[in-house]
Amino acid sequence: MNQEISKNFPKYNTDVLIVGGSIVGLSAALFLAWRNVNVIVVEKHESSSKHPRAIGFTELSLEHYRAAGIIDKIPQVNSNSRLRRAKVESLTGNWHAEIPWTPHEQENDKGILSPVTGAAIAQDLLEPIIRQSAKDFGANLHLGTELIELIENGEGILARVKNRKKNEIYEISAKYVIAADGANSSIREQLGIKIKGVGHLRFIRSVLFYCTEAEFYLEEGIQQFEIDQTEFKAFLTHYPDGRWVLMFNADHEYSESDLKSYILQALGRKMNIDIITTGTWEMAGQIAEEYQKGHIFLVGDAAHQLPPTRGGFGANTGIDDVYNLAWKLQMVLQNKNVGKELLETYHLERYPIGWLRHQQTFSRPDYLQWVDTSFKAETLLSSEAMEFGQRVNSTAVLNNDTCANLPLAAHPNIWLGHTGTRVPHAWVSRYEERISTIDLFTKSFVAISKDISWLDIAKRISKELGIDIEVLHVGIDIHFLDDKIFEELFDISKDDCILVRPDAIVAWRSTKQCGNKYNCFKEAFKKVTSYK
Ligand SMILES: Cc1cc2nc3c(=O)[nH]c(=O)nc-3n(C[C@H](O)[C@H](O)[C@H](O)COP(=O)(O)OP(=O)(O)OC[C@H]3O[C@@H](n4cnc5c(N)ncnc54)[C@H](O)[C@@H]3O)c2cc1C
């Protein structure tokens, strides 16, 4: 590193430095800043990529944005809307058949398992919303700024970054670094973290364009078209904001007139088209073998690169990563008695989910055709299981049974608030307001019970250990539609207690074996928070 450190910039200090300000880095900034953690984001570009990329943001991602209080800024889909695609000769030619994204799957009834319905918004339109919201919570964004190198210095990290316009280098000291620098993460490479998975499959050429005439063909309710001609295979998608994208095998360079003729071939007849931009992306499956090294965490595509599929396992998995990591960083940074072991649960919880999603993606017929014959396809899990029923297993969760034989994901109606799974959704009233159970578990640990003695104990332990535990007395602080619903939903008796983490994952449940309630709760709480 030859270039001098600039005198025109101060030396910055922060708790968390995020490298990469695309959808996952920005979401990390939002969740951390909302949790009152100091955060700086460095992003080498001045704004979002022109390629819209992700279009489907799942209910779980939206639940996280809802927790941070920004849900009203994101347009949601109707509860009966669904993503449909068809195999066609061309948009205006023969339509052969509708092909479901997941074979044999019944579309789930949106709005039953979650308070939100998901969003069909292009990634480049969602990013400005998240960016502004992160800024509003106090995140410090250094756009047009590139990470040059990271130096670990015992207690933290020193980053050298370059302001690209001014061509000047300056330094940022951080206690922790989040690498949200994408699939070709230079941080992952610098750390020597290996990747596994099906690897590179092929490069895809994307061409983004406007064509108002083509919108007439959307009236059937199908938005995605697999173009199937003898000499030409491609994928055509419409974004709700009026843009279209055509994708096909990128086996050579294409001139603008080549691109136009491919678009017309996919449309099936001459129409007025206006090309916005073009680029290539890699279809690949790779999962980092370590999501944490020292003070550095890999998130998003830096940790797991997966191609687009039903369920949106790219951006959405990344948003869920950083929701998982944000509260852990907050607790370690803001409570001197919370051990750094809590941060190790990030890898323990997220790596198996990344791998599960890799296996689920390439077990689908769409991708199975591209992978090596040695790949063993797995049984496809339902969207409900993948979305609402993933189970995490680490020291930040206390299991009363042996978890080894339990699946990593199952329908939430099977879990009923099992430890390691997301709390089930039901509508409740609190201070006369109708909210979801999911809304109850956002900022701190929460003890919930019908039995006040558990809640008194939780309050006492919270005071003793200096860590917030909110208490919820069912029937007093919150009301379910029917008195019995709480017990049925969580498969719990009226004398029991549940401890829920700030990411709405059940951390612990009392059992009949709890002799002394105080000792039982305290021991559990200290374990799941890695209390020193
Ligand atoms: C065609 C297509 C459709 C898709 N559809 C979906 C979908 O519907 N649902 C879904 O969930 N996912 C989808 N995906 C995947 C999704 O787009 C990615 O998973 C997502 O962009 C990953 O976000 P990220 O923030 O982790 O990484 P990226 O979006 O790759 O961002 C990394 C950022 O880091 C910055 N950066 C890199 N190095 C440095 C450095 N040294 N210094 C500073 N900044 C740096 C880059 O400029 C970039 O902005 C799709 C992808 C494609 C290509």
Coordinates of C-alpha atoms and ligand atoms in Angstrom, one line a residue:
M1 CA 0.0 0.0 0.0
N2 CA 2.0 3.0 -1.3
Q3 CA -0.5 5.8 -1.2
E4 CA -0.2 8.3 1.7
I5 CA -3.0 8.7 4.3
S6 CA -4.9 11.9 3.4
K7 CA -4.8 14.8 5.8
N8 CA -8.2 16.0 4.4
F9 CA -10.2 13.2 6.2
P10 CA -10.4 12.6 10.0
K11 CA -9.6 9.2 11.4
Y12 CA -13.0 7.7 12.0
N13 CA -13.9 5.4 14.9
T14 CA -17.0 3.2 14.9
D15 CA -18.4 0.1 16.6
V16 CA -19.3 -1.6 13.3
L17 CA -17.9 -1.0 9.9
I18 CA -20.0 -2.5 7.1
V19 CA -18.2 -3.0 3.7
G20 CA -20.7 -3.0 0.9
G21 CA -23.8 -0.8 0.7
S22 CA -26.1 -2.9 -1.4
I23 CA -29.3 -4.6 -0.1
V24 CA -27.7 -6.7 2.7
G25 CA -25.1 -4.1 3.9
L26 CA -27.8 -1.4 4.0
S27 CA -30.1 -3.7 5.9
A28 CA -27.3 -4.4 8.4
A29 CA -26.9 -0.7 8.8
L30 CA -30.6 -0.2 9.3
F31 CA -30.9 -3.0 11.9
L32 CA -27.8 -1.9 13.8
A33 CA -28.6 1.8 13.8
W34 CA -32.1 1.1 14.9
R35 CA -30.6 -0.8 17.8
N36 CA -28.5 2.3 18.7
V37 CA -25.2 0.8 17.5
N38 CA -22.7 3.2 15.8
V39 CA -22.2 2.1 12.3
I40 CA -20.3 3.3 9.2
V41 CA -21.0 1.8 5.7
V42 CA -18.4 2.1 2.9
E43 CA -19.8 1.4 -0.6
K44 CA -17.6 1.9 -3.6
H45 CA -20.5 3.1 -5.8
E46 CA -22.4 6.4 -5.4
S47 CA -25.8 4.7 -5.7
S48 CA -27.5 1.4 -6.4
S49 CA -26.7 -0.8 -9.4
K50 CA -28.9 -0.1 -12.4
H51 CA -29.8 -3.8 -12.5
P52 CA -32.9 -4.4 -10.5
R53 CA -31.9 -8.0 -9.7
A54 CA -34.1 -9.2 -6.8
I55 CA -37.8 -8.6 -7.2
G56 CA -39.3 -10.8 -4.5
F57 CA -38.9 -9.8 -0.9
T58 CA -40.4 -12.5 1.4
E59 CA -42.7 -12.1 4.4
L60 CA -39.7 -12.9 6.7
S61 CA -37.7 -10.0 5.3
L62 CA -40.6 -7.7 5.6
E63 CA -41.2 -8.8 9.2
H64 CA -37.7 -7.6 9.9
Y65 CA -38.3 -4.3 8.2
R66 CA -41.6 -4.0 10.1
A67 CA -39.8 -4.6 13.4
A68 CA -37.5 -1.6 12.5
G69 CA -40.6 0.5 12.0
I70 CA -40.3 1.1 8.2
I71 CA -42.9 -1.3 6.8
D72 CA -45.2 1.5 5.7
K73 CA -42.5 2.7 3.3
I74 CA -42.5 -0.6 1.4
P75 CA -45.4 -1.5 -0.9
Q76 CA -46.7 -5.0 -0.2
V77 CA -48.4 -7.4 -2.5
N78 CA -52.0 -8.4 -2.1
S79 CA -52.7 -11.4 0.0
N80 CA -53.9 -13.4 -3.1
S81 CA -51.0 -12.4 -5.4
R82 CA -48.5 -14.9 -6.5
L83 CA -45.5 -15.1 -8.8
R84 CA -46.5 -17.0 -12.0
R85 CA -44.5 -18.1 -15.0
A86 CA -45.2 -19.9 -18.2
K87 CA -43.3 -21.8 -20.9
V88 CA -43.9 -20.0 -24.2
E89 CA -42.6 -19.9 -27.7
S90 CA -42.5 -16.1 -27.4
L91 CA -44.5 -13.5 -25.5
T92 CA -46.9 -13.0 -28.5
G93 CA -46.6 -16.6 -29.9
N94 CA -47.8 -19.9 -28.5
W95 CA -48.1 -20.3 -24.8
H96 CA -47.4 -23.9 -23.9
A97 CA -48.1 -24.3 -20.2
E98 CA -47.8 -22.6 -16.9
I99 CA -45.0 -24.0 -14.8
P100 CA -45.1 -23.8 -11.0
W101 CA -41.9 -22.6 -9.3
T102 CA -42.1 -25.5 -6.9
P103 CA -43.6 -28.7 -8.3
H104 CA -46.8 -29.9 -6.6
E105 CA -46.8 -27.0 -4.1
Q106 CA -50.0 -25.4 -3.2
E107 CA -49.6 -21.7 -2.9
N108 CA -49.7 -20.7 0.7
D109 CA -52.4 -18.4 2.0
K110 CA -50.6 -15.1 2.5
G111 CA -51.7 -13.3 5.6
I112 CA -52.3 -16.3 7.8
L113 CA -48.8 -17.2 9.0
S114 CA -47.5 -13.6 9.0
P115 CA -48.7 -10.1 9.6
V116 CA -47.2 -9.1 6.2
T117 CA -47.6 -10.4 2.7
G118 CA -44.2 -9.8 1.1
A119 CA -43.1 -7.2 -1.6
A120 CA -42.7 -7.3 -5.3
I121 CA -40.4 -4.4 -5.6
A122 CA -37.2 -4.2 -7.6
Q123 CA -34.0 -4.3 -5.5
D124 CA -32.8 -1.0 -6.9
L125 CA -36.0 0.7 -5.7
L126 CA -36.0 -1.0 -2.3
E127 CA -32.3 0.0 -1.6
P128 CA -33.0 3.8 -1.5
I129 CA -35.7 3.2 1.0
I130 CA -33.4 1.1 3.3
R131 CA -30.5 3.5 2.7
Q132 CA -32.6 6.6 3.8
S133 CA -34.1 4.7 6.8
A134 CA -30.6 3.6 7.9
K135 CA -29.5 7.2 7.7
D136 CA -32.5 8.4 9.6
F137 CA -31.5 6.1 12.5
G138 CA -28.0 7.6 12.4
A139 CA -26.0 5.2 10.2
N140 CA -23.0 7.0 8.6
L141 CA -22.8 6.2 4.9
H142 CA -19.5 6.8 3.0
L143 CA -20.6 6.3 -0.6
G144 CA -18.1 6.3 -3.5
T145 CA -15.7 4.8 -1.0
E146 CA -13.8 1.6 -1.5
L147 CA -12.2 -0.7 1.1
I148 CA -8.5 -1.1 0.3
E149 CA -7.4 -3.2 3.2
L150 CA -8.3 -4.5 6.6
I151 CA -5.7 -4.9 9.4
E152 CA -6.7 -6.9 12.5
N153 CA -5.2 -5.2 15.5
G154 CA -6.0 -7.4 18.5
E155 CA -9.1 -5.6 19.9
G156 CA -10.5 -4.6 16.6
I157 CA -9.9 -3.7 12.9
L158 CA -8.2 -0.9 11.1
A159 CA -9.6 -0.3 7.6
R160 CA -7.9 1.7 4.9
V161 CA -10.5 3.1 2.5
K162 CA -10.3 5.3 -0.6
N163 CA -12.6 8.1 -1.6
R164 CA -12.8 7.4 -5.3
K165 CA -13.7 10.9 -6.5
K166 CA -10.9 12.5 -4.6
N167 CA -8.5 9.6 -4.9
E168 CA -7.6 10.0 -1.2
I169 CA -7.0 7.3 1.4
Y170 CA -8.2 7.5 5.0
E171 CA -8.6 5.2 8.0
I172 CA -11.6 3.8 9.9
S173 CA -11.1 2.0 13.2
A174 CA -13.9 -0.5 14.1
K175 CA -14.6 -3.0 16.8
Y176 CA -16.3 -5.3 14.3
V177 CA -16.5 -5.5 10.5
I178 CA -19.4 -6.9 8.5
A179 CA -18.4 -8.0 5.0
A180 CA -21.4 -7.4 2.8
D181 CA -19.1 -7.1 -0.3
G182 CA -20.9 -9.6 -2.5
A183 CA -20.2 -13.0 -4.1
N184 CA -16.6 -12.2 -5.0
S185 CA -15.9 -10.8 -1.5
S186 CA -12.3 -9.6 -1.3
I187 CA -12.6 -9.8 2.5
R188 CA -13.5 -13.5 2.4
E189 CA -10.5 -14.0 0.1
Q190 CA -8.2 -12.0 2.4
L191 CA -9.3 -14.1 5.4
G192 CA -8.6 -17.3 3.4
I193 CA -12.1 -18.6 4.0
K194 CA -12.9 -21.6 1.7
I195 CA -16.2 -22.0 -0.1
K196 CA -18.1 -25.1 -0.9
G197 CA -21.1 -25.9 -3.1
V198 CA -21.9 -26.7 -6.7
G199 CA -19.7 -23.8 -7.8
H200 CA -19.8 -22.0 -11.1
L201 CA -22.5 -23.1 -13.5
R202 CA -22.6 -20.5 -16.2
F203 CA -22.7 -16.8 -17.0
I204 CA -26.0 -15.2 -17.9
R205 CA -26.5 -12.0 -20.0
S206 CA -29.2 -9.7 -18.7
V207 CA -30.7 -6.9 -20.8
L208 CA -33.0 -4.4 -19.2
F209 CA -35.5 -2.5 -21.3
Y210 CA -38.8 -0.7 -21.5
C211 CA -41.6 -1.9 -23.8
T212 CA -45.1 -0.6 -23.0
E213 CA -46.7 -2.5 -25.9
A214 CA -45.6 -5.8 -24.3
E215 CA -47.5 -5.0 -21.1
F216 CA -50.7 -6.0 -22.9
Y217 CA -49.7 -9.6 -22.5
L218 CA -49.5 -9.4 -18.7
E219 CA -53.3 -9.4 -18.5
E220 CA -53.4 -13.2 -17.9
G221 CA -51.6 -12.5 -14.6
I222 CA -48.3 -14.2 -15.6
Q223 CA -45.2 -12.1 -15.2
Q224 CA -42.4 -14.5 -16.1
F225 CA -41.9 -16.3 -19.3
E226 CA -39.5 -19.1 -20.2
I227 CA -38.8 -18.6 -23.9
D228 CA -38.5 -22.0 -25.6
Q229 CA -37.5 -22.0 -29.2
T230 CA -35.3 -24.6 -31.0
E231 CA -32.3 -22.3 -31.3
F232 CA -33.1 -19.8 -28.6
K233 CA -33.8 -20.3 -24.8
A234 CA -34.2 -17.3 -22.6
F235 CA -36.1 -16.0 -19.6
L236 CA -38.2 -12.9 -19.7
T237 CA -39.4 -11.1 -16.6
H238 CA -41.5 -8.0 -16.0
Y239 CA -40.9 -5.8 -13.0
P240 CA -43.9 -4.1 -11.5
D241 CA -42.3 -0.7 -12.2
G242 CA -42.6 -1.2 -16.0
R243 CA -39.2 -2.5 -16.8
W244 CA -38.5 -5.9 -18.5
V245 CA -35.4 -8.0 -18.3
L246 CA -34.4 -10.7 -20.8
M247 CA -31.8 -13.3 -19.7
F248 CA -29.9 -15.8 -21.8
N249 CA -26.7 -17.8 -21.9
A250 CA -23.7 -15.4 -22.1
D251 CA -21.4 -17.2 -24.5
H252 CA -19.9 -14.2 -26.3
E253 CA -20.0 -10.4 -26.5
Y254 CA -23.2 -8.8 -27.8
S255 CA -23.6 -5.6 -29.7
E256 CA -26.7 -3.4 -29.0
S257 CA -28.2 -4.6 -32.3
D258 CA -27.7 -8.2 -31.2
L259 CA -29.4 -7.5 -27.9
K260 CA -32.3 -5.8 -29.7
S261 CA -32.8 -8.7 -32.1
Y262 CA -32.8 -11.2 -29.1
I263 CA -35.4 -9.1 -27.4
L264 CA -37.6 -9.0 -30.5
Q265 CA -37.2 -12.8 -30.9
A266 CA -38.4 -13.2 -27.3
L267 CA -41.3 -10.8 -27.8
G268 CA -42.2 -12.6 -31.1
R269 CA -43.0 -9.5 -33.1
K270 CA -41.7 -6.0 -33.7
M271 CA -42.4 -3.6 -30.9
N272 CA -40.8 -0.3 -29.8
I273 CA -38.2 -1.1 -27.2
D274 CA -35.8 1.1 -25.2
I275 CA -32.7 -0.6 -23.8
I276 CA -31.8 0.7 -20.3
T277 CA -28.7 -1.3 -19.6
T278 CA -27.0 -4.7 -19.9
G279 CA -24.7 -6.8 -17.9
T280 CA -23.7 -10.4 -17.0
W281 CA -24.1 -12.3 -13.8
E282 CA -22.9 -15.6 -12.6
M283 CA -25.2 -18.6 -11.9
A284 CA -23.4 -20.3 -9.1
G285 CA -23.8 -22.0 -5.8
Q286 CA -21.2 -21.3 -3.1
I287 CA -21.3 -21.2 0.6
A288 CA -18.5 -19.9 2.8
E289 CA -17.3 -22.5 5.2
E290 CA -16.9 -19.9 8.0
Y291 CA -19.2 -17.0 8.5
Q292 CA -17.0 -15.4 11.1
K293 CA -13.3 -15.0 11.6
G294 CA -12.2 -13.0 14.6
H295 CA -13.9 -9.6 14.5
I296 CA -15.2 -10.0 10.9
F297 CA -18.5 -11.5 9.8
L298 CA -19.5 -12.5 6.3
V299 CA -23.1 -11.8 5.3
G300 CA -25.3 -11.9 2.2
D301 CA -23.7 -13.1 -1.0
A302 CA -20.3 -12.9 0.5
A303 CA -21.4 -15.8 2.7
H304 CA -23.7 -17.6 0.3
Q305 CA -24.2 -17.1 -3.5
L306 CA -27.4 -18.7 -4.8
P307 CA -29.2 -18.1 -8.1
P308 CA -32.7 -16.6 -8.1
T309 CA -35.5 -19.0 -7.5
R310 CA -38.9 -19.2 -5.9
G311 CA -38.5 -18.2 -2.3
G312 CA -35.8 -15.7 -3.1
F313 CA -32.8 -17.3 -1.3
G314 CA -30.4 -14.6 -2.4
A315 CA -31.1 -11.2 -0.9
N316 CA -33.7 -12.5 1.5
T317 CA -31.3 -15.0 3.1
G318 CA -28.8 -12.1 3.5
I319 CA -31.5 -9.8 5.2
D320 CA -32.2 -12.7 7.6
D321 CA -28.4 -13.1 8.3
V322 CA -28.0 -9.5 9.4
Y323 CA -31.2 -9.5 11.4
N324 CA -29.7 -12.5 13.3
L325 CA -26.3 -10.7 13.7
A326 CA -27.5 -7.2 14.7
W327 CA -29.0 -8.0 18.1
K328 CA -26.0 -10.1 19.0
L329 CA -23.6 -7.3 18.2
Q330 CA -25.8 -4.9 20.1
M331 CA -25.8 -7.0 23.2
V332 CA -22.0 -7.6 23.1
L333 CA -21.3 -3.9 22.5
Q334 CA -23.7 -2.6 25.0
N335 CA -23.4 -5.1 27.9
K336 CA -20.0 -5.7 29.3
N337 CA -21.2 -9.0 30.9
V338 CA -22.3 -10.5 27.6
G339 CA -19.6 -12.7 26.3
K340 CA -18.2 -12.7 22.8
E341 CA -19.3 -16.3 22.5
L342 CA -22.7 -14.9 21.7
L343 CA -21.3 -13.7 18.4
E344 CA -20.0 -17.2 17.5
T345 CA -23.7 -18.3 17.4
Y346 CA -24.0 -16.3 14.2
H347 CA -22.0 -18.9 12.2
L348 CA -23.6 -21.8 14.2
E349 CA -27.1 -20.6 13.3
R350 CA -26.7 -19.1 9.8
Y351 CA -24.3 -21.5 8.1
P352 CA -26.6 -24.5 8.3
I353 CA -29.4 -22.3 6.9
G354 CA -27.2 -21.1 4.0
W355 CA -26.4 -24.8 3.3
L356 CA -30.0 -25.9 3.5
R357 CA -31.0 -23.2 1.0
H358 CA -28.2 -24.2 -1.3
Q359 CA -29.4 -27.8 -1.3
Q360 CA -33.1 -26.7 -1.7
T361 CA -32.1 -24.5 -4.7
F362 CA -30.2 -27.1 -6.6
S363 CA -32.8 -29.8 -5.8
R364 CA -35.3 -27.9 -7.9
P365 CA -35.8 -29.1 -11.5
D366 CA -34.9 -25.6 -12.8
Y367 CA -31.3 -26.0 -11.4
L368 CA -30.9 -29.7 -11.1
Q369 CA -30.3 -29.8 -14.9
W370 CA -27.2 -27.6 -14.5
V371 CA -25.4 -29.4 -11.7
D372 CA -23.1 -32.3 -11.7
T373 CA -24.6 -35.8 -11.6
S374 CA -22.9 -36.4 -8.2
F375 CA -25.3 -33.8 -6.6
K376 CA -27.9 -35.6 -4.5
A377 CA -31.2 -33.9 -4.8
E378 CA -33.1 -33.5 -1.5
T379 CA -36.8 -33.6 -0.8
L380 CA -38.2 -30.1 -1.5
L381 CA -39.6 -28.3 1.6
S382 CA -42.6 -26.1 1.4
S383 CA -42.3 -22.3 1.2
E384 CA -43.9 -22.1 4.7
A385 CA -41.3 -24.3 6.2
M386 CA -38.4 -22.4 4.5
E387 CA -40.0 -19.0 5.3
F388 CA -41.4 -19.4 8.8
G389 CA -40.2 -22.7 10.1
Q390 CA -36.4 -22.7 10.0
R391 CA -34.8 -23.9 13.2
V392 CA -31.6 -22.6 14.6
N393 CA -29.4 -24.6 17.0
S394 CA -26.6 -23.0 19.1
T395 CA -25.8 -21.9 22.6
A396 CA -28.2 -18.9 22.1
V397 CA -31.0 -21.4 22.3
L398 CA -31.7 -24.0 25.0
N399 CA -33.2 -27.2 23.8
N400 CA -35.0 -29.4 26.2
D401 CA -34.9 -32.3 23.8
T402 CA -32.2 -33.7 21.6
C403 CA -32.3 -31.6 18.5
A404 CA -30.2 -33.9 16.4
N405 CA -33.2 -35.7 14.9
L406 CA -35.3 -32.6 14.3
P407 CA -35.4 -31.2 10.8
L408 CA -33.8 -27.8 10.0
A409 CA -37.1 -26.5 8.7
A410 CA -40.8 -27.6 9.1
H411 CA -44.2 -25.9 8.9
P412 CA -44.7 -23.5 11.9
N413 CA -47.8 -25.4 12.9
I414 CA -45.5 -28.4 13.7
W415 CA -43.1 -26.3 15.8
L416 CA -45.7 -24.5 17.9
G417 CA -43.0 -22.2 19.4
H418 CA -40.3 -24.9 19.8
T419 CA -37.0 -23.5 20.9
G420 CA -34.9 -22.3 18.0
T421 CA -37.9 -21.4 15.9
R422 CA -39.7 -18.2 15.2
V423 CA -42.7 -17.4 17.4
P424 CA -46.0 -18.2 15.7
H425 CA -48.0 -15.3 14.4
A426 CA -51.4 -14.5 15.8
W427 CA -53.2 -11.1 16.1
V428 CA -53.4 -9.8 19.7
S429 CA -54.4 -6.6 21.3
R430 CA -52.1 -4.4 23.3
Y431 CA -53.2 -1.0 24.6
E432 CA -56.3 -1.3 22.4
E433 CA -54.1 -1.7 19.3
R434 CA -54.2 -4.8 17.1
I435 CA -50.7 -6.1 16.6
S436 CA -49.0 -9.4 15.7
T437 CA -47.3 -11.6 18.2
I438 CA -44.2 -11.1 16.0
D439 CA -44.4 -7.3 16.9
L440 CA -43.9 -8.2 20.6
F441 CA -40.4 -9.6 20.2
T442 CA -38.2 -7.0 18.6
K443 CA -36.0 -4.8 20.9
S444 CA -35.0 -7.0 23.8
F445 CA -35.4 -10.5 25.4
V446 CA -39.0 -11.0 26.4
A447 CA -40.5 -13.3 29.0
I448 CA -44.1 -14.2 28.3
S449 CA -46.4 -16.2 30.5
K450 CA -49.9 -16.3 32.1
D451 CA -48.2 -16.9 35.4
I452 CA -47.1 -13.7 37.1
S453 CA -44.5 -15.4 39.3
W454 CA -42.3 -16.2 36.3
L455 CA -42.5 -12.6 35.2
D456 CA -41.6 -11.3 38.6
I457 CA -38.5 -13.6 38.5
A458 CA -37.6 -12.3 35.0
K459 CA -37.8 -8.7 36.2
R460 CA -35.6 -9.5 39.2
I461 CA -33.0 -11.3 37.1
S462 CA -33.0 -8.5 34.5
K463 CA -32.1 -6.1 37.3
E464 CA -29.5 -8.3 38.8
L465 CA -27.7 -9.0 35.5
G466 CA -28.1 -5.5 34.1
I467 CA -29.7 -6.9 30.8
D468 CA -33.2 -5.8 29.7
I469 CA -35.9 -8.4 29.8
E470 CA -39.3 -7.2 28.9
V471 CA -42.2 -9.1 30.5
L472 CA -45.6 -9.8 29.0
H473 CA -48.4 -11.0 31.2
V474 CA -50.9 -12.8 28.9
G475 CA -54.4 -11.7 29.7
I476 CA -53.2 -8.5 31.4
D477 CA -50.6 -6.8 29.1
I478 CA -51.7 -8.5 25.9
H479 CA -55.0 -10.2 24.9
F480 CA -55.4 -13.0 22.4
L481 CA -58.7 -13.2 20.5
D482 CA -59.6 -16.1 22.8
D483 CA -58.1 -17.0 26.1
K484 CA -57.0 -20.5 25.0
I485 CA -55.1 -19.3 21.9
F486 CA -51.9 -18.6 23.7
E487 CA -51.7 -22.1 25.1
E488 CA -52.6 -23.7 21.8
L489 CA -50.3 -21.6 19.7
F490 CA -47.3 -22.2 21.9
D491 CA -48.3 -25.6 23.1
I492 CA -47.8 -24.4 26.6
S493 CA -49.7 -24.7 30.0
K494 CA -50.9 -21.7 31.9
D495 CA -48.2 -22.2 34.5
D496 CA -45.3 -22.1 32.0
C497 CA -43.0 -19.4 30.7
I498 CA -41.3 -18.8 27.4
L499 CA -38.2 -16.6 26.8
V500 CA -38.0 -15.1 23.4
R501 CA -34.9 -13.4 21.8
P502 CA -34.9 -10.0 20.2
D503 CA -35.1 -11.6 16.8
A504 CA -38.4 -13.4 17.7
I505 CA -36.7 -16.8 18.0
V506 CA -37.8 -18.8 21.1
A507 CA -34.7 -19.1 23.3
W508 CA -36.1 -21.2 26.2
R509 CA -39.2 -22.8 27.6
S510 CA -39.9 -23.8 31.2
T511 CA -40.4 -27.5 31.8
K512 CA -41.9 -29.6 34.6
Q513 CA -38.3 -30.4 35.6
C514 CA -37.8 -26.7 36.7
G515 CA -37.5 -27.2 40.4
N516 CA -36.6 -23.8 41.6
K517 CA -38.1 -21.3 39.1
Y518 CA -35.6 -18.5 39.9
N519 CA -32.5 -20.8 39.4
C520 CA -34.0 -22.3 36.3
F521 CA -34.7 -19.0 34.6
K522 CA -31.5 -17.4 35.6
E523 CA -29.4 -20.4 34.4
A524 CA -31.2 -20.4 31.1
F525 CA -30.9 -16.7 30.6
K526 CA -27.2 -16.6 31.4
K527 CA -26.6 -19.5 28.9
V528 CA -28.5 -18.0 26.0
T529 CA -26.8 -14.6 26.4
S530 CA -23.3 -16.1 27.0
Y531 CA -23.3 -14.1 30.3
K532 CA -19.8 -13.9 31.8
Ligands
LIG1 C1 -31.2 -11.5 -12.1 C2 -31.2 -11.7 -10.6 C3 -32.4 -11.8 -9.9 C4 -32.4 -12.0 -8.5 N1 -33.6 -12.1 -7.9 C5 -33.6 -12.3 -6.6 C6 -34.9 -12.4 -5.9 O1 -36.0 -12.3 -6.4 N2 -34.8 -12.6 -4.5 C7 -33.7 -12.7 -3.8 O2 -33.7 -12.9 -2.6 N3 -32.5 -12.5 -4.5 C8 -32.4 -12.4 -5.8 N4 -31.2 -12.2 -6.4 C9 -30.0 -12.2 -5.7 C10 -29.7 -10.9 -5.0 O3 -29.7 -9.9 -6.0 C11 -28.4 -10.9 -4.2 O4 -28.5 -12.0 -3.4 C12 -28.1 -9.7 -3.5 O5 -27.9 -8.6 -4.3 C13 -27.0 -9.8 -2.5 O6 -26.8 -8.7 -1.8 P1 -25.4 -8.3 -1.1 O7 -25.7 -7.0 -0.5 O8 -25.0 -9.4 -0.2 O9 -24.4 -8.3 -2.3 P2 -24.3 -7.4 -3.6 O10 -25.6 -6.9 -4.0 O11 -23.4 -8.1 -4.5 O12 -23.5 -6.1 -3.1 C14 -22.2 -6.0 -2.7 C15 -21.8 -4.5 -2.6 O13 -20.5 -4.4 -2.1 C16 -19.8 -3.4 -2.8 N5 -18.4 -3.7 -2.6 C17 -17.7 -4.7 -3.1 N6 -16.4 -4.6 -2.7 C18 -16.3 -3.4 -2.1 C19 -15.2 -2.7 -1.5 N7 -13.9 -3.2 -1.6 N8 -15.4 -1.5 -1.0 C20 -16.6 -1.0 -0.9 N9 -17.7 -1.6 -1.5 C21 -17.5 -2.8 -2.0 C22 -20.3 -3.5 -4.2 O14 -20.2 -2.3 -4.9 C23 -21.8 -3.8 -4.0 O15 -22.6 -2.7 -3.9 C24 -31.2 -12.0 -7.8 C25 -30.0 -11.9 -8.5 C26 -30.0 -11.7 -9.9 C27 -28.6 -11.6 -10.6

